Short mmCIF file of N, CA and C in Angstrom, two decimals:
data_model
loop_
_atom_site.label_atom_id
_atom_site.label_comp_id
_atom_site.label_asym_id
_atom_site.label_seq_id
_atom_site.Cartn_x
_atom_site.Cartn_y
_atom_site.Cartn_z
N UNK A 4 257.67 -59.70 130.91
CA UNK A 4 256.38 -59.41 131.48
C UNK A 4 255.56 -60.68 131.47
N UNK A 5 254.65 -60.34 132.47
CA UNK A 5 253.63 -61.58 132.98
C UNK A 5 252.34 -61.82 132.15
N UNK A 6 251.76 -62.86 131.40
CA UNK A 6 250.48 -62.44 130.86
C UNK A 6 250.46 -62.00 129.31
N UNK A 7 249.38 -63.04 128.55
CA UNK A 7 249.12 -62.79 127.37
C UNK A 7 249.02 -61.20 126.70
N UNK A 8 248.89 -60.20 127.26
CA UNK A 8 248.42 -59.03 127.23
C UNK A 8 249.93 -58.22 127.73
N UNK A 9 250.87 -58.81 128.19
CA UNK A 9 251.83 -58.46 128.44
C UNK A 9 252.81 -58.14 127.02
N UNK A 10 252.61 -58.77 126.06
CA UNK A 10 253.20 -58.76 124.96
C UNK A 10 253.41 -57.33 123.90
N UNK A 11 252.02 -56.73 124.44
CA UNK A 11 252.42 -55.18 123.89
C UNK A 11 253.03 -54.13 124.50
N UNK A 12 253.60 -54.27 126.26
CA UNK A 12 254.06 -53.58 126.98
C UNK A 12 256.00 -54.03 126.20
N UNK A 13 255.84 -55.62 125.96
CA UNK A 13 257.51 -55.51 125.31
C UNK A 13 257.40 -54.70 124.27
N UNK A 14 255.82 -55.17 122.80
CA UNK A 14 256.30 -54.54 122.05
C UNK A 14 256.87 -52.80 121.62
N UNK A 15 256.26 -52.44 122.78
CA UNK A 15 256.41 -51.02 123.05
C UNK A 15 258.22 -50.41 123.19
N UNK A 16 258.41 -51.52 124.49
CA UNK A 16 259.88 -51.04 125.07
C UNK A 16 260.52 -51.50 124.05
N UNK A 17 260.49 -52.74 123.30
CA UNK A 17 261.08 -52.71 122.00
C UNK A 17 261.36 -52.09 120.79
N UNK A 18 260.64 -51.43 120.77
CA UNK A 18 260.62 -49.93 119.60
C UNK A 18 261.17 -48.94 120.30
N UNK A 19 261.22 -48.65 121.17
CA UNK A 19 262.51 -47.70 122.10
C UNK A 19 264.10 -47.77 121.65
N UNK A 20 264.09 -49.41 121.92
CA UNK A 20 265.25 -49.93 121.30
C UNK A 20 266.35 -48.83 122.50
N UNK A 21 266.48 -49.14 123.82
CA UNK A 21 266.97 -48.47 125.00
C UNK A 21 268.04 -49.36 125.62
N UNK A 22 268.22 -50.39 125.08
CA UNK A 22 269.25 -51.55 125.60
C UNK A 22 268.28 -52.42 126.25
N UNK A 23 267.27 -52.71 126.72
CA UNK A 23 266.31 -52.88 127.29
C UNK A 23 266.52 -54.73 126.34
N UNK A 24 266.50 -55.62 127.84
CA UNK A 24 266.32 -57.09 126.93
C UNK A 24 265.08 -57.39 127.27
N UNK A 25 263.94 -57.35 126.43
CA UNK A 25 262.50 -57.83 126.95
C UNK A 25 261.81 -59.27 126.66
N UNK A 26 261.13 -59.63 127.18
CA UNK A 26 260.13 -61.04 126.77
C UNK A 26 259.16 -61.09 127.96
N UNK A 27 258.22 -61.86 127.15
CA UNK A 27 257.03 -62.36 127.72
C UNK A 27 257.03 -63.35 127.62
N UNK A 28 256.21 -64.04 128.90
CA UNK A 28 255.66 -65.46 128.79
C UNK A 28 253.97 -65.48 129.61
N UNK A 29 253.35 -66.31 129.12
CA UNK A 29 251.84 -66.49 129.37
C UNK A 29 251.62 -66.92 131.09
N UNK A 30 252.55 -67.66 131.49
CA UNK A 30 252.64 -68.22 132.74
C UNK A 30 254.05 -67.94 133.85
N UNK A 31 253.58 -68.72 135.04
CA UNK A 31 254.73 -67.97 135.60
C UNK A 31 256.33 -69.28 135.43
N UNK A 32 255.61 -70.44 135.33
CA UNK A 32 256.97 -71.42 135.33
C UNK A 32 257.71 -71.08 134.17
N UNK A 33 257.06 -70.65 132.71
CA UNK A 33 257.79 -70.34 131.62
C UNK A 33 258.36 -69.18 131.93
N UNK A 34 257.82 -67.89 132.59
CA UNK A 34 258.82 -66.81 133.19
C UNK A 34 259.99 -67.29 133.78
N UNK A 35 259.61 -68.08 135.03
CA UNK A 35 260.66 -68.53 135.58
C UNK A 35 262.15 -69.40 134.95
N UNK A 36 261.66 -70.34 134.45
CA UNK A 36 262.37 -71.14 133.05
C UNK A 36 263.24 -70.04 132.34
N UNK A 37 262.49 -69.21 132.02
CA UNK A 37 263.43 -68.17 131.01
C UNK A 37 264.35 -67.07 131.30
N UNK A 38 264.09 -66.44 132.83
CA UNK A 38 264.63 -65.57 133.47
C UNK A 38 265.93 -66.68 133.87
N UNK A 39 265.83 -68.03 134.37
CA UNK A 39 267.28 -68.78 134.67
C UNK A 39 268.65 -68.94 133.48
N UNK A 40 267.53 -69.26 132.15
CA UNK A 40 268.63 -69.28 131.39
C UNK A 40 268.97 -68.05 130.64
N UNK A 41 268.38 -66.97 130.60
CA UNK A 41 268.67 -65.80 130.42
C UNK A 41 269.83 -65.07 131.52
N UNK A 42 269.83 -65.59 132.75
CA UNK A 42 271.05 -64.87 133.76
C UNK A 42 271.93 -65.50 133.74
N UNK A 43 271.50 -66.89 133.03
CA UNK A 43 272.67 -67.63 133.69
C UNK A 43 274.12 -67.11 132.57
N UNK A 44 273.68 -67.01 131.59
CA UNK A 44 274.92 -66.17 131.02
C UNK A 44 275.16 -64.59 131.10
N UNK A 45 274.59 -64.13 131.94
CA UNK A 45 274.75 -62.72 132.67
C UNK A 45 275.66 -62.76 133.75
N UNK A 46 276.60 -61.66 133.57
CA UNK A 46 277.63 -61.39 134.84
C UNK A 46 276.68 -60.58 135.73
N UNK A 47 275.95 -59.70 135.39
CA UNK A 47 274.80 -58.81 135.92
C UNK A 47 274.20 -58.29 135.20
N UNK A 48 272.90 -58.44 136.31
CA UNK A 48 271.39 -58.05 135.73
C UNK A 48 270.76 -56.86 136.50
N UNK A 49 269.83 -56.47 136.62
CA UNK A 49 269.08 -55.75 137.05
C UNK A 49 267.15 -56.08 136.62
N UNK A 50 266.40 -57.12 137.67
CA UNK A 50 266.04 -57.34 137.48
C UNK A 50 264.25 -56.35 137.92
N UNK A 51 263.42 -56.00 137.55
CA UNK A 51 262.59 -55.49 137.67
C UNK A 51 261.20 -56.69 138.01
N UNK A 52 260.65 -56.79 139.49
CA UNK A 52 259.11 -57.81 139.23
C UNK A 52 258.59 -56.76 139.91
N UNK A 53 257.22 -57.01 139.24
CA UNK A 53 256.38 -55.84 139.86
C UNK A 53 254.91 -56.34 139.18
N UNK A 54 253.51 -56.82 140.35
CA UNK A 54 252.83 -57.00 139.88
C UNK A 54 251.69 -56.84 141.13
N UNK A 55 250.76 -57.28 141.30
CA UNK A 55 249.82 -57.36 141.97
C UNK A 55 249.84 -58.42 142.87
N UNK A 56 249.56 -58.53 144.13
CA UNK A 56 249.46 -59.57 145.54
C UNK A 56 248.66 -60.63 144.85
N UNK A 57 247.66 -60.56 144.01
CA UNK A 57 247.04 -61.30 143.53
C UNK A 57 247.69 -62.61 142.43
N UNK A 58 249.19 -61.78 141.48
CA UNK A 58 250.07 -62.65 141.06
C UNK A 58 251.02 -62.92 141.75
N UNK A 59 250.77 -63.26 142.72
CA UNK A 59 252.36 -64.01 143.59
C UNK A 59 253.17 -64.02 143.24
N UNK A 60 254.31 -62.51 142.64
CA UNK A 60 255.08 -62.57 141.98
C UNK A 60 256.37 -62.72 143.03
N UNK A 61 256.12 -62.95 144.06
CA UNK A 61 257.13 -63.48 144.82
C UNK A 61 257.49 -64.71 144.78
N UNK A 62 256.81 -65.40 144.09
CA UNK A 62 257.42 -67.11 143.70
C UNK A 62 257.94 -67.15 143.09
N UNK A 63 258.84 -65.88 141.68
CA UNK A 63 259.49 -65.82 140.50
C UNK A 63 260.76 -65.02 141.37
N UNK A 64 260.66 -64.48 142.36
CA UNK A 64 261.92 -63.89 142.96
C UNK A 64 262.43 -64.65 144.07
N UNK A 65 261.47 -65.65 144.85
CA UNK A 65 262.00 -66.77 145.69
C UNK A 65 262.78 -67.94 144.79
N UNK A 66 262.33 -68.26 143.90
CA UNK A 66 262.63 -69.34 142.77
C UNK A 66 264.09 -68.61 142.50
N UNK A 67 264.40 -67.61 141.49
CA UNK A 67 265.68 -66.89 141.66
C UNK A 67 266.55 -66.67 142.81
N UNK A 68 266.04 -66.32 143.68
CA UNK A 68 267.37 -66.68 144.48
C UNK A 68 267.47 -67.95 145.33
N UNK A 69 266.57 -68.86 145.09
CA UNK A 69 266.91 -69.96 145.33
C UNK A 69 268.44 -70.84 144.56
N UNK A 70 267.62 -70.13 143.17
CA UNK A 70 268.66 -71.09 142.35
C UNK A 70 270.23 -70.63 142.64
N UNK A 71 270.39 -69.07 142.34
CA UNK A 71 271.36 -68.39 142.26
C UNK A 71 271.98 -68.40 143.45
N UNK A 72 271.50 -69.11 144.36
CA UNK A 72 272.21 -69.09 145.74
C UNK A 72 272.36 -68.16 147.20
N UNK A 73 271.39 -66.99 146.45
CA UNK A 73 271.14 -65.44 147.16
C UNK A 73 270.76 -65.63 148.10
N UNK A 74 271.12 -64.96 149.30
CA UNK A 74 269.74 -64.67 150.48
C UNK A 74 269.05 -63.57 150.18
N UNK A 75 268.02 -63.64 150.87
CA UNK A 75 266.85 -63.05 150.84
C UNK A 75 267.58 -61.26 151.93
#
């Protein structure tokens, strides 16, 4: 999750304890940064972004499949 305040939505899904791999970061390059080396040892993921037009969270899913080689 996105955002200082994001940290109690992991700590939540974390006490579920659902298989669920969670983290936060304050910004979006450290999201980004962490979602690469987090897949990169993933055979598959299932990735969830979901935020407001206002967080351009389409620069964290263009950035991903940039790297990963995906089309759009």
């Amino acid at each position: 999750t996105l955002g200082a305040l994001s940290q109690y939505i992991v700590s939540a899904a974390e006490r579920e304890k659902r298989g669920l791999h969670t983290f936060w970061t304050e910004d979006q390059e450290a999201m980004i940064h962490e979602l690469k080396q987090r897949l990169t040892s993933q055979r598959r993921a299932v990735i969830l972004v979901k935020g407001s037009r206002g967080m351009k969270m389409e620069r964290i899913v263009e950035s991903l499949l940039a790297h990963f080689g995906c089309e759009r």
